[in-house]
């Protein structure tokens, strides 16, 4: 707190001088040696960087076993320090710090697997080490994660394992359509899991973040599907139908396990995702109008749900996404019109019209921001 | 169980699991028989990728196994069969491709291709990659390109058919090999 500001406020008559003195006294009692802390932090960082440089420069000269021992000792020491320090209370100021510590421990573990592979010249499909790390760190992250950082980390591990496993199956040439459909449905099941956990198992911040992240991912999946299906030959029809079925079940579970406004809204969004996945799978390719209709139904539905749920920013995003898709559709349909000047002018006018309507709608109809974030 | 005990348990789990994974990898690395195999660059213009030298094994296969047309064109035939090694470790007397499960009799070691391939197709039996330190990489890449040098990789073949490359060395190529 600067004296200059306080003096200015006293002069402007905002506070009286007695208040200013009390503020000064309070600030003095609560001042923290930020400058000193910054210096200590800088010193520690410099030492750390120096150590890393020394190790990196002599990496090949250090025997592999010694390197692995050091790596494991650092990790065990770090875990031991965390065990001694205790766990941060849910929602406390230490939540972020606690998540950051779990993040570092996980990073140490994942790199240790890579380190083993380098020393012993082993190789394995990427999904195996990621999946192993997911397995051994899941109890820690799911039971003691506090917020978005731990949620993102765990979800990234799940998606990293699932996607690399699917790619590996594909390279190996086994088109296990149903299995791929199940793997693609894991994020939807995570939404249902988070719905079950919220309000029951504590860690409200973690499970809310995990549900949000997974729900956004499910919406992204269905959106991509409506776009890709319009252009691609579909070889995985049965898998995609299974996926749509599992998303319906996950949606029902979400609504049942968390029967409040937020749970039901998430369930409705997932229902829309399942329906759009179902219809875009069954539709023939090159049916531009039909695929665009499914897309607009998905995002129009999301806008409607946001209206009910009071998600202002989601509503505005959904309206914007719809507008962009309509504009792209007008270009798709007018591809032969584009050759003529009149066609270009019409499409341009249409684009401006859609943009104008979208801005009006998202301004006038959007629910008032009441501070509640998505889900 | 108390909350503290669960906290300590969940922290200990990854550390113990990784230590076990290391012990297991170490144990597996001790298994098997060592062999010395002549190799050539996988892609002669670009044998180095990242920290890895990519190469293919020049197994001493019977001449008849190599299709004449392919040899005349200078192509390495694309193989996917397991390799049967005969000889006394580490010197390979001869090798042949295994065309069926009944064909495995008499093999001292069998190198089986990975049941998964990386996108580049290194299957561990006909081609593979070796981690090389950065300081040695340029020198090894140059020697691999040099026609007067024969590159040799020492591998360890486990009983389950997994070959692990251990090191790469070079010796002058015998003049007779040029034909």
XYZ file of C-alpha atoms in Angstrom:
554
model
C 0.000 0.000 0.000
C 1.590 3.216 -1.087
C 1.462 6.369 1.035
C 0.939 8.420 -2.098
C -2.428 6.729 -2.784
C -3.560 7.093 0.842
C -2.651 10.794 0.845
C -4.529 11.286 -2.433
C -7.613 9.595 -0.973
C -7.470 11.753 2.161
C -7.146 14.894 0.004
C -10.065 13.822 -2.195
C -12.178 13.368 0.925
C -12.725 9.646 0.328
C -11.314 8.671 3.737
C -10.405 10.731 6.753
C -6.873 10.915 8.103
C -7.716 8.737 11.117
C -8.759 5.930 8.737
C -5.596 6.451 6.704
C -3.509 6.077 9.872
C -5.344 2.899 10.827
C -4.743 1.502 7.334
C -1.037 2.361 7.623
C -0.809 0.671 11.019
C -2.614 -2.420 9.716
C -0.440 -2.691 6.616
C 2.712 -2.310 8.676
C 1.657 -5.170 10.935
C 0.811 -7.382 7.956
C 3.631 -6.456 5.645
C 5.509 -9.359 4.160
C 9.139 -9.225 3.109
C 8.289 -9.802 -0.580
C 11.671 -8.459 -1.694
C 13.529 -10.907 0.559
C 11.315 -13.806 -0.513
C 11.891 -12.940 -4.164
C 15.657 -12.970 -3.609
C 15.524 -16.324 -1.809
C 13.339 -17.733 -4.594
C 15.666 -16.405 -7.252
C 18.666 -17.913 -5.478
C 16.980 -21.312 -5.170
C 15.954 -21.193 -8.831
C 19.505 -20.342 -9.907
C 20.966 -23.207 -7.879
C 18.365 -25.562 -9.334
C 19.083 -24.482 -12.901
C 22.810 -24.807 -12.267
C 22.388 -28.348 -10.926
C 20.270 -29.268 -13.933
C 22.875 -27.857 -16.315
C 25.694 -29.791 -14.617
C 23.662 -32.998 -14.818
C 22.616 -32.375 -18.430
C 26.170 -31.611 -19.552
C 27.467 -34.853 -18.034
C 24.373 -36.941 -18.794
C 26.186 -39.496 -20.947
C 29.115 -39.715 -18.547
C 26.904 -40.771 -15.619
C 26.218 -44.529 -15.625
C 22.573 -45.367 -16.259
C 22.103 -47.158 -12.955
C 23.435 -44.164 -10.999
C 21.101 -41.842 -12.887
C 18.103 -44.069 -12.185
C 19.023 -44.339 -8.499
C 19.248 -40.538 -8.230
C 15.955 -40.122 -10.072
C 14.166 -42.622 -7.821
C 15.712 -41.200 -4.638
C 14.569 -37.690 -5.608
C 11.082 -39.012 -6.257
C 10.931 -41.042 -3.060
C 12.290 -38.086 -1.074
C 9.706 -35.772 -2.582
C 6.891 -38.238 -1.827
C 8.244 -38.643 1.706
C 8.297 -34.884 2.221
C 4.667 -34.675 1.015
C 3.697 -37.532 3.348
C 5.329 -35.748 6.298
C 3.821 -32.389 5.353
C 0.277 -33.769 5.285
C -2.542 -33.117 2.884
C -4.016 -29.672 2.236
C -7.596 -29.245 3.435
C -10.205 -29.073 0.707
C -10.892 -25.515 -0.405
C -8.041 -24.116 1.698
C -5.571 -21.549 0.423
C -3.039 -24.375 -0.020
C -5.173 -26.183 -2.643
C -3.282 -24.852 -5.625
C 0.065 -25.559 -4.015
C -1.052 -29.090 -3.123
C -2.146 -29.780 -6.715
C 1.133 -28.368 -8.024
C 3.068 -30.770 -5.741
C 1.058 -33.752 -7.046
C 1.747 -32.519 -10.577
C 5.510 -32.482 -9.931
C 5.431 -35.965 -8.379
C 3.510 -37.311 -11.391
C 5.956 -35.671 -13.786
C 8.860 -37.303 -11.894
C 7.115 -40.686 -12.191
C 6.310 -40.411 -15.881
C 9.843 -39.308 -16.762
C 11.221 -42.200 -14.676
C 9.485 -44.637 -17.033
C 11.044 -42.884 -20.020
C 14.385 -42.925 -18.199
C 14.203 -46.718 -17.694
C 13.452 -47.118 -21.417
C 16.482 -45.017 -22.309
C 18.919 -46.828 -20.014
C 17.778 -50.349 -20.953
C 17.079 -49.572 -24.636
C 13.593 -50.959 -24.302
C 10.693 -49.760 -26.359
C 6.968 -50.129 -25.951
C 3.815 -48.667 -27.465
C 3.273 -45.214 -25.954
C -0.084 -46.119 -24.373
C 1.574 -48.665 -22.085
C 3.817 -46.328 -20.046
C 1.120 -43.620 -19.953
C -1.466 -46.196 -18.908
C 0.869 -47.570 -16.221
C 1.453 -44.067 -14.870
C -2.304 -43.425 -14.927
C -2.862 -46.616 -12.960
C -0.337 -45.928 -10.208
C -1.139 -42.210 -9.815
C -4.935 -42.513 -9.997
C -5.482 -43.179 -6.256
C -3.392 -40.121 -5.363
C -5.051 -37.783 -7.884
C -8.629 -39.038 -7.437
C -8.507 -39.079 -3.625
C -6.366 -36.004 -2.973
C -6.708 -33.807 -6.081
C -8.027 -30.412 -5.112
C -8.871 -28.485 -8.260
C -8.554 -27.959 -11.980
C -4.807 -28.759 -12.153
C -5.129 -32.285 -10.747
C -8.358 -32.829 -12.716
C -6.712 -31.808 -15.988
C -3.685 -33.982 -15.254
C -5.754 -37.090 -14.551
C -8.036 -36.499 -17.541
C -5.019 -35.942 -19.818
C -3.595 -39.262 -18.608
C -6.867 -41.022 -19.407
C -7.154 -39.460 -22.872
C -3.432 -40.001 -23.548
C -3.793 -43.706 -22.761
C -7.065 -44.146 -24.659
C -6.023 -42.252 -27.780
C -2.596 -43.849 -28.074
C -4.151 -47.254 -27.518
C -6.635 -46.577 -30.334
C -3.874 -45.362 -32.665
C -1.814 -48.437 -31.809
C -4.766 -50.720 -32.632
C -5.219 -48.867 -35.884
C -1.543 -49.141 -36.901
C -1.613 -52.818 -36.080
C -4.593 -53.084 -38.398
C -7.178 -54.482 -36.021
C -10.417 -52.596 -36.512
C -12.137 -53.523 -33.291
C -14.970 -51.151 -33.892
C -16.891 -51.781 -30.664
C -13.790 -51.492 -28.484
C -12.878 -48.194 -30.161
C -16.444 -47.004 -29.560
C -16.096 -47.844 -25.876
C -12.738 -46.068 -25.595
C -14.265 -42.978 -27.210
C -17.024 -43.032 -24.573
C -14.684 -42.868 -21.549
C -14.990 -39.052 -21.202
C -18.802 -39.357 -21.027
C -18.429 -41.989 -18.297
C -16.088 -39.623 -16.436
C -18.881 -37.004 -16.416
C -21.170 -39.574 -14.775
C -18.434 -40.587 -12.311
C -17.917 -36.952 -11.326
C -21.686 -36.529 -10.925
C -21.669 -39.484 -8.538
C -18.728 -38.066 -6.580
C -19.937 -34.482 -6.249
C -21.522 -33.797 -2.917
C -20.775 -37.312 -1.677
C -17.027 -37.895 -1.493
C -15.770 -34.388 -0.721
C -13.174 -32.654 -2.945
C -15.909 -30.518 -4.491
C -13.395 -28.409 -6.457
C -11.677 -31.411 -8.012
C -14.814 -33.250 -9.099
C -16.496 -30.091 -10.405
C -13.393 -29.317 -12.495
C -13.178 -32.903 -13.724
C -16.852 -32.860 -14.742
C -16.417 -29.575 -16.596
C -13.305 -30.737 -18.431
C -14.887 -34.058 -19.405
C -18.159 -32.442 -20.486
C -16.339 -29.933 -22.681
C -14.420 -32.865 -24.184
C -17.630 -34.810 -24.914
C -19.155 -31.770 -26.630
C -15.951 -31.335 -28.637
C -16.032 -35.009 -29.654
C -19.610 -34.815 -30.943
C -18.907 -31.543 -32.710
C -15.885 -33.045 -34.471
C -17.954 -36.101 -35.356
C -20.639 -34.024 -37.097
C -17.919 -32.246 -39.080
C -15.849 -35.341 -39.940
C -18.806 -37.550 -40.844
C -19.846 -35.119 -43.555
C -16.636 -35.821 -45.452
C -15.395 -39.247 -44.485
C -16.193 -42.788 -45.368
C -17.465 -44.375 -42.161
C -15.848 -47.700 -41.309
C -16.760 -47.777 -37.629
C -20.517 -47.514 -37.736
C -21.192 -50.132 -35.054
C -18.568 -48.577 -32.759
C -20.036 -45.100 -33.148
C -23.546 -46.369 -32.445
C -22.232 -48.073 -29.296
C -20.558 -44.760 -28.388
C -23.883 -42.914 -28.789
C -25.575 -45.568 -26.633
C -22.990 -45.288 -23.841
C -23.249 -41.481 -23.881
C -27.046 -41.799 -23.434
C -26.506 -44.110 -20.457
C -23.859 -41.743 -19.003
C -26.275 -38.835 -19.460
C -29.052 -40.704 -17.651
C -26.660 -41.643 -14.824
C -25.487 -38.034 -14.533
C -29.055 -36.740 -14.245
C -29.996 -39.492 -11.799
C -26.921 -39.163 -9.570
C -27.004 -35.384 -9.420
C -30.653 -34.399 -9.780
C -30.154 -30.652 -9.320
C -30.152 -27.980 -12.029
C -26.434 -28.359 -12.813
C -26.606 -32.169 -13.018
C -29.714 -32.162 -15.198
C -28.215 -29.527 -17.506
C -25.042 -31.585 -17.946
C -27.216 -34.644 -18.628
C -29.200 -32.754 -21.287
C -26.017 -31.555 -23.016
C -24.760 -35.145 -23.120
C -28.141 -36.323 -24.439
C -27.754 -33.825 -27.279
C -24.216 -35.103 -27.928
C -25.472 -38.696 -28.079
C -28.284 -37.754 -30.462
C -25.964 -35.838 -32.780
C -23.447 -38.718 -32.764
C -26.283 -41.126 -33.552
C -27.684 -39.113 -36.458
C -24.390 -38.084 -38.034
C -23.266 -41.735 -37.969
C -26.359 -42.883 -39.835
C -26.300 -40.106 -42.404
C -24.607 -40.573 -45.756
C -21.577 -38.494 -46.507
C -21.819 -35.404 -48.716
C -25.286 -34.615 -47.320
C -24.072 -31.123 -46.434
C -27.456 -29.772 -45.428
C -28.358 -32.711 -43.163
C -24.968 -32.715 -41.405
C -25.196 -28.955 -40.875
C -28.674 -29.460 -39.440
C -27.340 -31.993 -36.901
C -24.550 -29.590 -35.972
C -26.996 -26.727 -35.485
C -29.366 -28.928 -33.506
C -26.481 -29.878 -31.168
C -25.288 -26.335 -30.588
C -28.772 -24.798 -30.689
C -29.704 -27.329 -28.019
C -26.653 -26.381 -25.954
C -27.716 -22.715 -26.233
C -31.208 -23.669 -25.031
C -29.840 -25.682 -22.078
C -27.556 -22.753 -21.147
C -30.598 -20.495 -21.155
C -32.327 -22.805 -18.659
C -29.192 -23.300 -16.579
C -28.147 -19.662 -16.554
C -24.755 -20.299 -18.202
C -24.285 -16.890 -19.813
C -20.918 -17.452 -21.471
C -21.823 -20.923 -22.726
C -24.979 -19.468 -24.279
C -23.028 -16.751 -26.059
C -20.413 -19.239 -27.270
C -23.114 -21.585 -28.578
C -24.841 -18.782 -30.494
C -21.493 -17.743 -32.003
C -20.675 -21.338 -33.008
C -24.097 -21.691 -34.660
C -23.603 -18.458 -36.581
C -20.193 -19.565 -37.890
C -21.628 -22.929 -38.964
C -24.530 -21.249 -40.806
C -22.095 -18.974 -42.616
C -19.911 -21.963 -43.610
C -23.057 -23.781 -44.794
C -23.999 -20.864 -47.003
C -20.580 -21.136 -48.645
C -20.974 -24.930 -49.000
C -24.364 -24.623 -50.664
C -23.437 -21.647 -52.793
C -20.260 -23.152 -54.196
C -21.516 -22.739 -57.769
C -23.072 -19.392 -57.025
C -19.664 -18.190 -55.853
C -18.534 -18.131 -59.467
C -20.761 -15.177 -60.163
C -20.493 -11.713 -58.672
C -24.151 -11.730 -57.646
C -23.590 -15.000 -55.716
C -20.670 -13.504 -53.825
C -22.702 -10.425 -52.938
C -25.630 -12.534 -51.713
C -23.412 -14.760 -49.550
C -21.667 -11.682 -48.152
C -25.001 -10.051 -47.267
C -26.191 -13.309 -45.705
C -22.987 -13.511 -43.615
C -23.502 -9.962 -42.338
C -27.131 -10.750 -41.558
C -26.232 -13.875 -39.574
C -23.536 -12.018 -37.662
C -25.994 -9.216 -36.813
C -28.676 -11.639 -35.619
C -26.127 -13.627 -33.593
C -24.843 -10.521 -31.821
C -28.425 -9.358 -31.081
C -29.426 -12.768 -29.754
C -26.370 -13.294 -27.589
C -26.716 -9.775 -26.121
C -30.447 -9.643 -25.525
C -31.356 -13.218 -24.702
C -28.293 -14.288 -22.718
C -29.074 -15.112 -19.096
C -27.721 -12.645 -16.576
C -24.302 -13.601 -15.318
C -24.916 -15.002 -11.843
C -21.406 -16.195 -11.201
C -22.155 -19.869 -11.760
C -19.637 -21.414 -14.083
C -20.336 -24.230 -16.525
C -21.857 -27.271 -14.782
C -7.917 -46.797 7.711
C -7.174 -43.285 8.802
C -6.967 -40.464 6.301
C -3.273 -40.014 7.038
C -2.602 -43.696 6.273
C -4.425 -43.447 2.927
C -2.456 -40.296 2.076
C 0.838 -42.045 2.798
C -0.290 -45.192 0.972
C -1.293 -43.363 -2.192
C 2.042 -41.515 -2.160
C 3.999 -44.718 -1.625
C 2.171 -46.664 -4.344
C 3.714 -44.917 -7.395
C 7.204 -44.925 -5.862
C 7.040 -48.652 -5.067
C 5.416 -49.493 -8.405
C 8.123 -47.635 -10.339
C 10.873 -49.289 -8.299
C 9.284 -52.657 -9.110
C 9.025 -51.757 -12.806
C 12.717 -50.873 -12.779
C 13.647 -54.117 -11.000
C 11.588 -56.067 -13.519
C 13.189 -54.311 -16.498
C 16.630 -54.875 -14.976
C 15.896 -58.569 -14.455
C 14.581 -58.960 -18.009
C 17.665 -57.189 -19.368
C 19.894 -59.880 -17.809
C 18.051 -62.694 -19.589
C 19.018 -64.166 -22.912
C 21.960 -64.731 -25.190
C 24.253 -62.104 -26.686
C 24.966 -62.060 -30.412
C 26.963 -59.870 -32.733
C 25.105 -58.928 -35.926
C 26.261 -56.942 -38.971
C 23.905 -54.055 -39.720
C 23.460 -51.314 -42.292
C 21.763 -47.927 -42.183
C 17.998 -48.128 -42.398
C 17.896 -45.044 -44.557
C 21.465 -44.454 -45.811
C 20.916 -40.727 -46.166
C 19.320 -40.328 -42.742
C 20.300 -43.012 -40.229
C 19.956 -40.662 -37.257
C 16.606 -39.706 -35.874
C 16.582 -37.714 -32.677
C 18.840 -39.556 -30.262
C 18.475 -42.844 -32.120
C 20.462 -44.512 -34.894
C 18.092 -46.498 -37.092
C 19.493 -49.546 -38.810
C 18.543 -52.880 -40.312
C 20.026 -56.264 -39.539
C 22.029 -57.996 -42.275
C 21.389 -61.522 -41.048
C 23.680 -64.096 -42.713
C 20.738 -65.728 -44.496
C 21.167 -68.414 -47.141
C 21.589 -66.834 -50.557
C 18.555 -68.634 -51.947
C 16.308 -66.865 -49.490
C 16.953 -63.526 -51.124
C 14.949 -63.098 -54.290
C 17.283 -62.508 -57.197
C 15.383 -59.613 -58.716
C 15.331 -57.709 -55.456
C 19.033 -58.195 -54.919
C 19.790 -57.022 -58.447
C 17.728 -53.905 -57.827
C 19.646 -53.285 -54.598
C 16.539 -53.566 -52.423
C 16.458 -55.206 -49.062
C 13.538 -57.612 -49.195
C 10.821 -56.669 -46.725
C 10.646 -59.469 -44.188
C 8.184 -60.136 -41.398
C 9.226 -63.664 -40.362
C 11.053 -64.539 -37.112
C 14.803 -65.110 -37.458
C 16.469 -68.359 -36.348
C 20.080 -67.946 -35.152
C 22.607 -70.789 -35.216
C 26.113 -70.615 -33.741
C 27.928 -70.159 -30.447
C 27.273 -66.890 -28.607
C 28.266 -64.240 -29.536
C 29.336 -65.388 -33.046
C 26.515 -66.186 -35.458
C 27.353 -69.138 -37.747
C 24.247 -68.806 -39.883
C 20.665 -67.632 -39.750
C 17.458 -68.474 -41.520
C 13.909 -67.160 -41.632
C 11.260 -69.211 -39.866
C 8.364 -69.876 -42.192
C 6.174 -71.895 -39.838
C 6.015 -72.952 -36.210
C 7.413 -76.419 -37.003
C 10.504 -74.767 -38.454
C 11.948 -73.699 -35.083
C 13.852 -76.896 -34.294
C 17.572 -76.500 -33.686
C 17.601 -72.715 -33.277
C 19.945 -71.428 -30.559
C 18.046 -68.136 -30.409
C 14.943 -66.904 -32.146
C 14.368 -63.196 -32.761
C 10.683 -62.425 -33.162
C 9.359 -59.194 -34.675
C 7.423 -56.919 -32.323
C 3.712 -57.479 -32.386
C 3.513 -53.730 -32.648
C 5.334 -51.533 -35.112
C 6.216 -47.936 -34.791
C 5.075 -45.819 -37.693
C 8.524 -46.198 -39.240
C 8.262 -49.955 -39.146
C 11.161 -50.874 -36.853
C 10.083 -54.304 -35.704
C 13.119 -55.306 -33.628
C 13.909 -58.369 -35.745
C 14.730 -56.897 -39.151
C 15.285 -53.297 -38.167
C 15.673 -51.445 -34.889
C 16.983 -48.312 -33.295
C 19.784 -47.722 -30.806
C 20.015 -44.798 -28.407
C 23.313 -42.995 -28.936
C 24.832 -40.225 -26.828
C 24.765 -36.853 -28.522
C 28.552 -36.502 -28.484
C 29.020 -39.746 -30.439
C 26.060 -39.410 -32.783
C 27.695 -37.489 -35.634
C 30.747 -39.782 -35.678
C 28.619 -42.935 -35.724
C 26.378 -41.563 -38.446
C 29.421 -40.823 -40.633
C 30.877 -44.317 -40.065
C 27.521 -45.895 -40.878
C 27.576 -44.108 -44.239
C 31.214 -45.111 -44.911
C 31.337 -48.069 -47.307
C 34.724 -49.203 -45.969
C 33.285 -49.744 -42.505
C 31.023 -52.556 -41.442
C 28.705 -51.655 -38.597
C 28.055 -54.322 -35.964
C 25.414 -54.297 -33.268
C 25.651 -56.414 -30.153
C 22.198 -57.618 -29.208
C 20.760 -59.650 -26.377
C 18.017 -62.038 -27.386
C 15.650 -63.054 -24.598
C 14.039 -66.507 -24.546
C 10.706 -64.887 -25.497
C 12.302 -63.594 -28.720
C 12.747 -59.917 -27.803
C 16.076 -58.556 -29.067
C 17.562 -55.595 -27.201
C 20.357 -53.678 -28.932
C 23.253 -53.066 -26.514
C 25.949 -51.261 -28.458
C 27.232 -50.492 -31.940
C 30.794 -50.851 -33.154
C 32.627 -50.784 -36.488
C 35.247 -52.898 -38.220
C 36.865 -52.541 -41.649
C 34.702 -54.202 -44.290
C 36.502 -57.191 -45.902
C 37.386 -56.497 -49.530
C 35.755 -59.750 -50.650
C 32.361 -58.528 -49.535
C 32.275 -56.059 -52.411
C 32.255 -58.776 -55.095
